[in-house]
PDB file of C-alpha atoms and ligand atoms in Angstrom:
ATOM      1  CA  UNK A   1     153.949  77.597  78.815  1.00 43.00           C
ATOM      2  CA  UNK A   2     151.366  80.615  78.682  1.00 46.00           C
ATOM      3  CA  UNK A   3     151.738  83.372  81.160  1.00 48.00           C
ATOM      4  CA  UNK A   4     148.336  84.223  82.733  1.00 53.00           C
ATOM      5  CA  UNK A   5     147.302  87.242  84.073  1.00 50.00           C
ATOM      6  CA  UNK A   6     148.834  87.287  87.706  1.00 46.00           C
ATOM      7  CA  UNK A   7     152.120  87.802  86.025  1.00 49.00           C
ATOM      8  CA  UNK A   8     150.876  90.900  84.243  1.00 48.00           C
ATOM      9  CA  UNK A   9     153.107  93.189  86.669  1.00 51.00           C
ATOM     10  CA  UNK A  10     156.349  91.578  85.646  1.00 78.00           C
ATOM     11  CA  UNK A  11     156.377  93.054  82.177  1.00 93.00           C
ATOM     12  CA  UNK A  12     159.277  95.482  81.875  1.00 90.00           C
ATOM     13  CA  UNK A  13     158.618  99.068  80.597  1.00 93.00           C
ATOM     14  CA  UNK A  14     160.004  99.710  76.996  1.00 97.00           C
ATOM     15  CA  UNK A  15     161.841 102.890  76.752  1.00 97.00           C
ATOM     16  CA  UNK A  16     163.435 102.680  73.484  1.00 98.00           C
ATOM     17  CA  UNK A  17     163.215 101.572  69.870  1.00 98.00           C
ATOM     18  CA  UNK A  18     165.333  98.536  70.876  1.00 98.00           C
ATOM     19  CA  UNK A  19     163.134  97.653  73.732  1.00 98.00           C
ATOM     20  CA  UNK A  20     160.205  97.611  71.522  1.00 98.00           C
ATOM     21  CA  UNK A  21     161.648  95.577  68.928  1.00 98.00           C
ATOM     22  CA  UNK A  22     163.038  92.920  71.299  1.00 97.00           C
ATOM     23  CA  UNK A  23     159.394  92.778  72.978  1.00 98.00           C
ATOM     24  CA  UNK A  24     157.967  92.749  69.669  1.00 98.00           C
ATOM     25  CA  UNK A  25     160.339  89.815  68.679  1.00 98.00           C
ATOM     26  CA  UNK A  26     159.482  87.937  71.894  1.00 97.00           C
ATOM     27  CA  UNK A  27     155.696  88.246  71.366  1.00 98.00           C
ATOM     28  CA  UNK A  28     155.937  87.066  67.811  1.00 98.00           C
ATOM     29  CA  UNK A  29     158.145  84.226  68.787  1.00 98.00           C
ATOM     30  CA  UNK A  30     155.308  83.027  71.487  1.00 98.00           C
ATOM     31  CA  UNK A  31     152.833  83.473  68.803  1.00 98.00           C
ATOM     32  CA  UNK A  32     154.945  81.236  66.357  1.00 98.00           C
ATOM     33  CA  UNK A  33     155.341  78.749  69.116  1.00 98.00           C
ATOM     34  CA  UNK A  34     151.606  78.405  69.915  1.00 98.00           C
ATOM     35  CA  UNK A  35     150.841  78.113  66.172  1.00 98.00           C
ATOM     36  CA  UNK A  36     153.331  75.243  65.894  1.00 98.00           C
ATOM     37  CA  UNK A  37     151.746  73.380  68.737  1.00 97.00           C
ATOM     38  CA  UNK A  38     148.514  73.099  66.834  1.00 98.00           C
ATOM     39  CA  UNK A  39     149.641  73.113  63.369  1.00 98.00           C
ATOM     40  CA  UNK A  40     148.584  76.586  62.503  1.00 98.00           C
ATOM     41  CA  UNK A  41     150.512  79.257  60.173  1.00 98.00           C
ATOM     42  CA  UNK A  42     151.725  82.162  61.997  1.00 98.00           C
ATOM     43  CA  UNK A  43     150.642  84.409  59.122  1.00 98.00           C
ATOM     44  CA  UNK A  44     147.120  83.821  60.139  1.00 98.00           C
ATOM     45  CA  UNK A  45     147.360  85.575  63.415  1.00 98.00           C
ATOM     46  CA  UNK A  46     147.643  89.385  63.511  1.00 98.00           C
ATOM     47  CA  UNK A  47     149.255  91.021  66.261  1.00 98.00           C
ATOM     48  CA  UNK A  48     147.527  94.330  67.435  1.00 98.00           C
ATOM     49  CA  UNK A  49     149.719  96.232  69.852  1.00 98.00           C
ATOM     50  CA  UNK A  50     147.402  97.894  72.437  1.00 98.00           C
ATOM     51  CA  UNK A  51     148.883 101.478  73.404  1.00 98.00           C
ATOM     52  CA  UNK A  52     146.255 102.665  76.030  1.00 97.00           C
ATOM     53  CA  UNK A  53     147.504 104.608  79.032  1.00 96.00           C
ATOM     54  CA  UNK A  54     150.843 104.862  77.468  1.00 97.00           C
ATOM     55  CA  UNK A  55     152.186 108.606  76.183  1.00 97.00           C
ATOM     56  CA  UNK A  56     152.826 109.741  72.951  1.00 98.00           C
ATOM     57  CA  UNK A  57     156.466 109.475  73.036  1.00 98.00           C
ATOM     58  CA  UNK A  58     156.170 105.637  73.757  1.00 98.00           C
ATOM     59  CA  UNK A  59     153.900 105.407  70.716  1.00 98.00           C
ATOM     60  CA  UNK A  60     156.242 107.079  68.583  1.00 98.00           C
ATOM     61  CA  UNK A  61     158.837 104.561  69.920  1.00 98.00           C
ATOM     62  CA  UNK A  62     156.440 101.596  69.050  1.00 98.00           C
ATOM     63  CA  UNK A  63     155.969 103.135  65.450  1.00 98.00           C
ATOM     64  CA  UNK A  64     159.528 103.512  65.014  1.00 98.00           C
ATOM     65  CA  UNK A  65     159.772  99.531  65.898  1.00 98.00           C
ATOM     66  CA  UNK A  66     157.343  98.988  63.083  1.00 98.00           C
ATOM     67  CA  UNK A  67     153.872  99.080  64.536  1.00 98.00           C
ATOM     68  CA  UNK A  68     151.358 100.784  61.997  1.00 98.00           C
ATOM     69  CA  UNK A  69     148.215  99.707  64.025  1.00 98.00           C
ATOM     70  CA  UNK A  70     147.518 100.628  67.311  1.00 98.00           C
ATOM     71  CA  UNK A  71     144.623  99.511  69.810  1.00 98.00           C
ATOM     72  CA  UNK A  72     143.123 101.889  72.170  1.00 98.00           C
ATOM     73  CA  UNK A  73     140.172 101.062  74.595  1.00 96.00           C
ATOM     74  CA  UNK A  74     138.921 104.754  75.273  1.00 97.00           C
ATOM     75  CA  UNK A  75     137.651 106.860  72.474  1.00 97.00           C
ATOM     76  CA  UNK A  76     138.937 110.245  73.925  1.00 97.00           C
ATOM     77  CA  UNK A  77     142.300 109.011  74.515  1.00 97.00           C
ATOM     78  CA  UNK A  78     142.453 107.560  70.876  1.00 98.00           C
ATOM     79  CA  UNK A  79     141.115 110.604  69.326  1.00 98.00           C
ATOM     80  CA  UNK A  80     143.876 112.533  71.473  1.00 98.00           C
ATOM     81  CA  UNK A  81     146.485 110.597  70.036  1.00 98.00           C
ATOM     82  CA  UNK A  82     145.322 110.200  66.500  1.00 98.00           C
ATOM     83  CA  UNK A  83     145.372 114.114  66.547  1.00 98.00           C
ATOM     84  CA  UNK A  84     148.800 114.306  67.849  1.00 98.00           C
ATOM     85  CA  UNK A  85     150.354 111.951  65.694  1.00 98.00           C
ATOM     86  CA  UNK A  86     148.349 112.934  62.412  1.00 97.00           C
ATOM     87  CA  UNK A  87     152.061 113.536  60.940  1.00 98.00           C
ATOM     88  CA  UNK A  88     152.288 109.565  60.767  1.00 98.00           C
ATOM     89  CA  UNK A  89     150.143 109.160  57.779  1.00 95.00           C
ATOM     90  CA  UNK A  90     150.098 105.285  57.720  1.00 98.00           C
ATOM     91  CA  UNK A  91     149.505 104.846  61.259  1.00 98.00           C
ATOM     92  CA  UNK A  92     145.887 103.218  61.776  1.00 98.00           C
ATOM     93  CA  UNK A  93     143.810 103.136  64.926  1.00 98.00           C
ATOM     94  CA  UNK A  94     141.627 100.222  66.343  1.00 98.00           C
ATOM     95  CA  UNK A  95     139.128 101.175  69.003  1.00 98.00           C
ATOM     96  CA  UNK A  96     138.713  97.873  71.284  1.00 98.00           C
ATOM     97  CA  UNK A  97     136.623  99.305  74.179  1.00 97.00           C
ATOM     98  CA  UNK A  98     132.899  99.663  74.659  1.00 96.00           C
ATOM     99  CA  UNK A  99     131.542 102.785  72.818  1.00 96.00           C
ATOM    100  CA  UNK A 100     128.596 105.038  73.740  1.00 95.00           C
ATOM    101  CA  UNK A 101     126.381 106.557  71.045  1.00 96.00           C
ATOM    102  CA  UNK A 102     127.583 109.923  71.632  1.00 96.00           C
ATOM    103  CA  UNK A 103     131.146 109.043  70.967  1.00 97.00           C
ATOM    104  CA  UNK A 104     130.380 107.538  67.644  1.00 97.00           C
ATOM    105  CA  UNK A 105     130.795 110.705  65.556  1.00 97.00           C
ATOM    106  CA  UNK A 106     134.472 110.582  66.972  1.00 97.00           C
ATOM    107  CA  UNK A 107     135.153 106.912  65.799  1.00 98.00           C
ATOM    108  CA  UNK A 108     133.658 107.477  62.465  1.00 98.00           C
ATOM    109  CA  UNK A 109     136.252 110.111  61.948  1.00 97.00           C
ATOM    110  CA  UNK A 110     139.652 108.548  62.820  1.00 97.00           C
ATOM    111  CA  UNK A 111     139.335 104.846  63.402  1.00 98.00           C
ATOM    112  CA  UNK A 112     139.984 102.055  60.941  1.00 98.00           C
ATOM    113  CA  UNK A 113     138.542  99.335  63.001  1.00 98.00           C
ATOM    114  CA  UNK A 114     136.259  98.981  65.938  1.00 98.00           C
ATOM    115  CA  UNK A 115     136.107  95.902  68.104  1.00 98.00           C
ATOM    116  CA  UNK A 116     133.634  96.147  70.635  1.00 98.00           C
ATOM    117  CA  UNK A 117     130.318  96.449  68.599  1.00 98.00           C
ATOM    118  CA  UNK A 118     127.588  95.157  70.922  1.00 97.00           C
ATOM    119  CA  UNK A 119     124.537  97.132  70.322  1.00 97.00           C
ATOM    120  CA  UNK A 120     122.375  98.287  67.410  1.00 98.00           C
ATOM    121  CA  UNK A 121     122.114 101.838  68.550  1.00 97.00           C
ATOM    122  CA  UNK A 122     126.023 102.044  68.346  1.00 98.00           C
ATOM    123  CA  UNK A 123     125.867 100.303  64.845  1.00 98.00           C
ATOM    124  CA  UNK A 124     123.119 102.847  63.724  1.00 98.00           C
ATOM    125  CA  UNK A 125     125.329 105.657  65.125  1.00 98.00           C
ATOM    126  CA  UNK A 126     128.339 104.777  63.731  1.00 98.00           C
ATOM    127  CA  UNK A 127     126.866 104.148  60.287  1.00 98.00           C
ATOM    128  CA  UNK A 128     125.095 107.311  60.103  1.00 98.00           C
ATOM    129  CA  UNK A 129     128.311 109.049  60.837  1.00 98.00           C
ATOM    130  CA  UNK A 130     130.252 107.136  58.548  1.00 98.00           C
ATOM    131  CA  UNK A 131     128.079 107.774  55.379  1.00 98.00           C
ATOM    132  CA  UNK A 132     128.490 111.538  56.241  1.00 97.00           C
ATOM    133  CA  UNK A 133     132.228 111.132  56.555  1.00 96.00           C
ATOM    134  CA  UNK A 134     132.370 108.968  53.394  1.00 97.00           C
ATOM    135  CA  UNK A 135     134.218 106.332  55.146  1.00 98.00           C
ATOM    136  CA  UNK A 136     134.035 102.594  56.157  1.00 98.00           C
ATOM    137  CA  UNK A 137     134.774 100.887  59.319  1.00 98.00           C
ATOM    138  CA  UNK A 138     135.939  97.340  59.859  1.00 98.00           C
ATOM    139  CA  UNK A 139     134.003  96.170  62.908  1.00 98.00           C
ATOM    140  CA  UNK A 140     134.028  93.028  65.266  1.00 98.00           C
ATOM    141  CA  UNK A 141     130.723  91.901  67.372  1.00 98.00           C
ATOM    142  CA  UNK A 142     131.896  91.562  70.845  1.00 98.00           C
ATOM    143  CA  UNK A 143     130.556  88.512  72.850  1.00 98.00           C
ATOM    144  CA  UNK A 144     130.586  87.798  76.414  1.00 97.00           C
ATOM    145  CA  UNK A 145     131.915  84.354  76.710  1.00 96.00           C
ATOM    146  CA  UNK A 146     132.644  84.530  80.335  1.00 94.00           C
ATOM    147  CA  UNK A 147     128.973  85.126  81.818  1.00 91.00           C
ATOM    148  CA  UNK A 148     130.542  87.760  83.964  1.00 88.00           C
ATOM    149  CA  UNK A 149     128.232  90.721  84.617  1.00 81.00           C
ATOM    150  CA  UNK A 150     131.232  93.355  84.353  1.00 78.00           C
ATOM    151  CA  UNK A 151     132.070  92.494  80.715  1.00 81.00           C
ATOM    152  CA  UNK A 152     130.423  94.025  77.692  1.00 92.00           C
ATOM    153  CA  UNK A 153     129.490  92.266  74.860  1.00 97.00           C
ATOM    154  CA  UNK A 154     126.714  90.305  73.627  1.00 97.00           C
ATOM    155  CA  UNK A 155     125.217  87.187  75.280  1.00 97.00           C
ATOM    156  CA  UNK A 156     126.294  84.273  72.790  1.00 97.00           C
ATOM    157  CA  UNK A 157     122.560  83.501  72.178  1.00 96.00           C
ATOM    158  CA  UNK A 158     121.807  86.841  71.134  1.00 97.00           C
ATOM    159  CA  UNK A 159     124.685  87.052  68.350  1.00 97.00           C
ATOM    160  CA  UNK A 160     122.581  85.453  65.743  1.00 96.00           C
ATOM    161  CA  UNK A 161     119.768  88.128  65.652  1.00 96.00           C
ATOM    162  CA  UNK A 162     122.277  90.853  66.048  1.00 97.00           C
ATOM    163  CA  UNK A 163     123.913  89.911  62.831  1.00 97.00           C
ATOM    164  CA  UNK A 164     120.781  89.739  60.726  1.00 95.00           C
ATOM    165  CA  UNK A 165     120.136  93.181  61.495  1.00 96.00           C
ATOM    166  CA  UNK A 166     123.603  94.419  60.441  1.00 96.00           C
ATOM    167  CA  UNK A 167     123.564  94.512  56.481  1.00 95.00           C
ATOM    168  CA  UNK A 168     121.453  97.626  56.913  1.00 96.00           C
ATOM    169  CA  UNK A 169     124.411  99.264  58.073  1.00 97.00           C
ATOM    170  CA  UNK A 170     126.319  99.506  54.705  1.00 97.00           C
ATOM    171  CA  UNK A 171     129.428 101.495  56.202  1.00 98.00           C
ATOM    172  CA  UNK A 172     130.138  98.681  58.596  1.00 98.00           C
ATOM    173  CA  UNK A 173     132.279  95.781  57.540  1.00 97.00           C
ATOM    174  CA  UNK A 174     131.790  92.950  59.849  1.00 97.00           C
ATOM    175  CA  UNK A 175     135.023  90.994  59.962  1.00 97.00           C
ATOM    176  CA  UNK A 176     134.222  88.571  62.997  1.00 97.00           C
ATOM    177  CA  UNK A 177     133.805  88.085  66.611  1.00 98.00           C
ATOM    178  CA  UNK A 178     135.703  89.457  69.709  1.00 98.00           C
ATOM    179  CA  UNK A 179     135.791  88.525  73.248  1.00 97.00           C
ATOM    180  CA  UNK A 180     137.806  89.233  76.660  1.00 96.00           C
ATOM    181  CA  UNK A 181     138.205  85.972  78.611  1.00 94.00           C
ATOM    182  CA  UNK A 182     137.557  85.492  82.146  1.00 91.00           C
ATOM    183  CA  UNK A 183     140.399  87.148  84.269  1.00 84.00           C
ATOM    184  CA  UNK A 184     141.920  84.135  85.981  1.00 84.00           C
ATOM    185  CA  UNK A 185     145.655  82.776  86.187  1.00 83.00           C
ATOM    186  CA  UNK A 186     143.910  79.374  85.577  1.00 88.00           C
ATOM    187  CA  UNK A 187     144.026  78.351  82.002  1.00 90.00           C
ATOM    188  CA  UNK A 188     141.442  75.691  82.587  1.00 92.00           C
ATOM    189  CA  UNK A 189     139.154  78.488  83.199  1.00 93.00           C
ATOM    190  CA  UNK A 190     140.286  80.791  80.649  1.00 95.00           C
ATOM    191  CA  UNK A 191     140.403  78.103  77.741  1.00 97.00           C
ATOM    192  CA  UNK A 192     136.690  77.654  77.579  1.00 96.00           C
ATOM    193  CA  UNK A 193     135.888  81.230  76.955  1.00 97.00           C
ATOM    194  CA  UNK A 194     137.889  81.109  73.600  1.00 98.00           C
ATOM    195  CA  UNK A 195     136.427  77.677  72.729  1.00 98.00           C
ATOM    196  CA  UNK A 196     132.909  79.277  73.032  1.00 97.00           C
ATOM    197  CA  UNK A 197     133.829  82.071  70.757  1.00 98.00           C
ATOM    198  CA  UNK A 198     135.163  79.591  68.099  1.00 98.00           C
ATOM    199  CA  UNK A 199     132.328  77.169  68.323  1.00 98.00           C
ATOM    200  CA  UNK A 200     129.925  79.980  68.158  1.00 98.00           C
ATOM    201  CA  UNK A 201     131.455  81.353  64.891  1.00 97.00           C
ATOM    202  CA  UNK A 202     131.226  78.011  63.472  1.00 96.00           C
ATOM    203  CA  UNK A 203     127.348  77.967  64.123  1.00 96.00           C
ATOM    204  CA  UNK A 204     126.859  81.095  62.825  1.00 96.00           C
ATOM    205  CA  UNK A 205     128.910  80.999  59.798  1.00 92.00           C
ATOM    206  CA  UNK A 206     126.574  78.500  58.587  1.00 88.00           C
ATOM    207  CA  UNK A 207     123.714  80.914  58.031  1.00 84.00           C
ATOM    208  CA  UNK A 208     125.512  84.416  58.127  1.00 88.00           C
ATOM    209  CA  UNK A 209     123.717  86.857  56.189  1.00 88.00           C
ATOM    210  CA  UNK A 210     125.092  88.081  52.764  1.00 85.00           C
ATOM    211  CA  UNK A 211     128.132  90.358  53.139  1.00 83.00           C
ATOM    212  CA  UNK A 212     128.646  89.246  56.836  1.00 88.00           C
ATOM    213  CA  UNK A 213     132.051  88.134  57.135  1.00 85.00           C
ATOM    214  CA  UNK A 214     132.795  85.856  60.176  1.00 95.00           C
ATOM    215  CA  UNK A 215     136.659  85.388  59.226  1.00 95.00           C
ATOM    216  CA  UNK A 216     138.285  86.796  62.406  1.00 98.00           C
ATOM    217  CA  UNK A 217     138.262  85.837  65.939  1.00 98.00           C
ATOM    218  CA  UNK A 218     139.823  88.688  68.140  1.00 98.00           C
ATOM    219  CA  UNK A 219     140.765  87.025  71.381  1.00 98.00           C
ATOM    220  CA  UNK A 220     143.848  86.927  73.748  1.00 97.00           C
ATOM    221  CA  UNK A 221     145.691  89.466  75.428  1.00 97.00           C
ATOM    222  CA  UNK A 222     149.362  89.410  77.217  1.00 96.00           C
ATOM    223  CA  UNK A 223     148.519  86.841  79.697  1.00 94.00           C
ATOM    224  CA  UNK A 224     146.621  84.325  77.640  1.00 96.00           C
ATOM    225  CA  UNK A 225     147.137  84.950  74.016  1.00 98.00           C
ATOM    226  CA  UNK A 226     148.812  81.491  73.414  1.00 97.00           C
ATOM    227  CA  UNK A 227     145.657  79.804  74.629  1.00 97.00           C
ATOM    228  CA  UNK A 228     143.549  81.940  72.517  1.00 98.00           C
ATOM    229  CA  UNK A 229     145.850  81.055  69.305  1.00 98.00           C
ATOM    230  CA  UNK A 230     145.416  77.256  70.240  1.00 98.00           C
ATOM    231  CA  UNK A 231     141.642  77.619  69.970  1.00 98.00           C
ATOM    232  CA  UNK A 232     141.834  79.793  66.774  1.00 98.00           C
ATOM    233  CA  UNK A 233     142.463  83.423  67.433  1.00 98.00           C
ATOM    234  CA  UNK A 234     143.333  85.210  64.353  1.00 98.00           C
ATOM    235  CA  UNK A 235     143.745  88.815  66.039  1.00 98.00           C
ATOM    236  CA  UNK A 236     145.539  88.998  69.396  1.00 98.00           C
ATOM    237  CA  UNK A 237     145.632  92.261  71.391  1.00 98.00           C
ATOM    238  CA  UNK A 238     148.692  92.655  73.219  1.00 98.00           C
ATOM    239  CA  UNK A 239     149.429  95.633  75.327  1.00 98.00           C
ATOM    240  CA  UNK A 240     151.708  94.954  78.403  1.00 97.00           C
ATOM    241  CA  UNK A 241     154.049  92.542  76.815  1.00 97.00           C
ATOM    242  CA  UNK A 242     154.854  95.022  74.198  1.00 98.00           C
ATOM    243  CA  UNK A 243     154.702  98.318  76.002  1.00 98.00           C
ATOM    244  CA  UNK A 244     155.341  97.035  79.722  1.00 97.00           C
ATOM    245  CA  UNK A 245     153.076  96.637  82.728  1.00 94.00           C
ATOM    246  CA  UNK A 246     150.448  99.346  83.168  1.00 90.00           C
ATOM    247  CA  UNK A 247     150.302 101.250  86.500  1.00 77.00           C
ATOM    248  CA  UNK A 248     146.628 100.494  87.161  1.00 68.00           C
ATOM    249  CA  UNK A 249     144.958  97.105  87.643  1.00 62.00           C
ATOM    250  CA  UNK A 250     142.846  95.881  84.809  1.00 61.00           C
ATOM    251  CA  UNK A 251     139.560  96.757  86.646  1.00 60.00           C
ATOM    252  CA  UNK A 252     140.437 100.334  85.965  1.00 60.00           C
ATOM    253  CA  UNK A 253     140.217  99.598  82.126  1.00 60.00           C
ATOM    254  CA  UNK A 254     136.823  97.624  82.171  1.00 57.00           C
ATOM    255  CA  UNK A 255     134.423  99.527  84.028  1.00 53.00           C
ATOM    256  CA  UNK A 256     131.472  97.708  85.303  1.00 48.00           C
ATOM    257  CA  UNK A 257     128.289  97.685  82.955  1.00 42.00           C
ATOM    258  CA  UNK A 258     126.359  99.825  85.627  1.00 37.00           C
ATOM    259  CA  UNK A 259     128.874 102.667  85.503  1.00 32.00           C
TER     260      UNK A 259
HETATM  261  C1  PLP B 301     144.056  96.447  77.507  1.00 68.92           C
HETATM  262  C2  PLP B 301     143.325  95.555  76.522  1.00 68.92           C
HETATM  263  C3  PLP B 301     144.015  94.435  75.799  1.00 68.92           C
HETATM  264  C4  PLP B 301     145.488  94.216  76.219  1.00 68.92           C
HETATM  265  O1  PLP B 301     145.767  93.839  77.356  1.00 68.92           O
HETATM  266  P1  PLP B 301     147.278  93.597  77.860  1.00 68.92           P
HETATM  267  O2  PLP B 301     147.083  92.898  79.266  1.00 68.92           O
HETATM  268  O3  PLP B 301     147.693  94.781  77.914  1.00 68.92           O
HETATM  269  O4  PLP B 301     147.931  92.781  76.853  1.00 68.92           O
HETATM  270  C5  PLP B 301     143.252  93.727  75.027  1.00 68.92           C
HETATM  271  N1  PLP B 301     141.984  93.798  74.792  1.00 68.92           N
HETATM  272  C6  PLP B 301     141.111  94.939  75.401  1.00 68.92           C
HETATM  273  C7  PLP B 301     139.700  95.153  75.022  1.00 68.92           C
HETATM  274  C8  PLP B 301     141.798  95.832  76.184  1.00 68.92           C
HETATM  275  O5  PLP B 301     141.258  96.804  76.681  1.00 68.92           O
END
């Protein structure tokens, strides 16, 4: 059965390559089991390990265990790690947290993917810096499917107009939608968030602008990724089930919008 958020504190710390190999295998097994329940091919679900708050030594262990793409939710922390680990030339970075326009320059330099696009100002700032760098960036549009004011992301009914504006930013490759579900131990309250994202995608796909690809649904984390997979996730962002429990509560990582 899916483990939900109340159990996050139980994930043991990974402190060796063997620990990472074991945790990754366990997560992949859970992914495969969830896929089997709904008749999906596990190859259609990408596991994005989320390394936020863990130090360089632990990230290097994850790399040694095979991780080649890491997710970070704060730009400064991600940039620091990217610089420190530049010797690992095939390691790629996904920024999965809210971005302020004044940090777009950094993201345009080092990130391969940005999963939290939710404003045209950020799209414009990223595109401008990417053009200068001669780079492209895969992006996901973040949608607030829980209705919680503390969550970033566009309201579902604002996404269609937003997508129509994105072809103007030619360095951004729109891959799909991303969401964070409601934080609840109750699957009955979590699942509707994932359903909402999938249904939104189905509606938007019918008249998506040329060049806007909505193949991907990034949804699900350590506590709820099986539910997300059952509802169509193609990317799951998993931190604690791979790296171990974080010391600080989730509220620390998702500052309120008014901050
Ligand atoms: C931290 C984080 C995750 C992963 O959460 P875990 O509980 O560590 O699996 C997923 N998505 C975002 C946006 C995050 O910030």
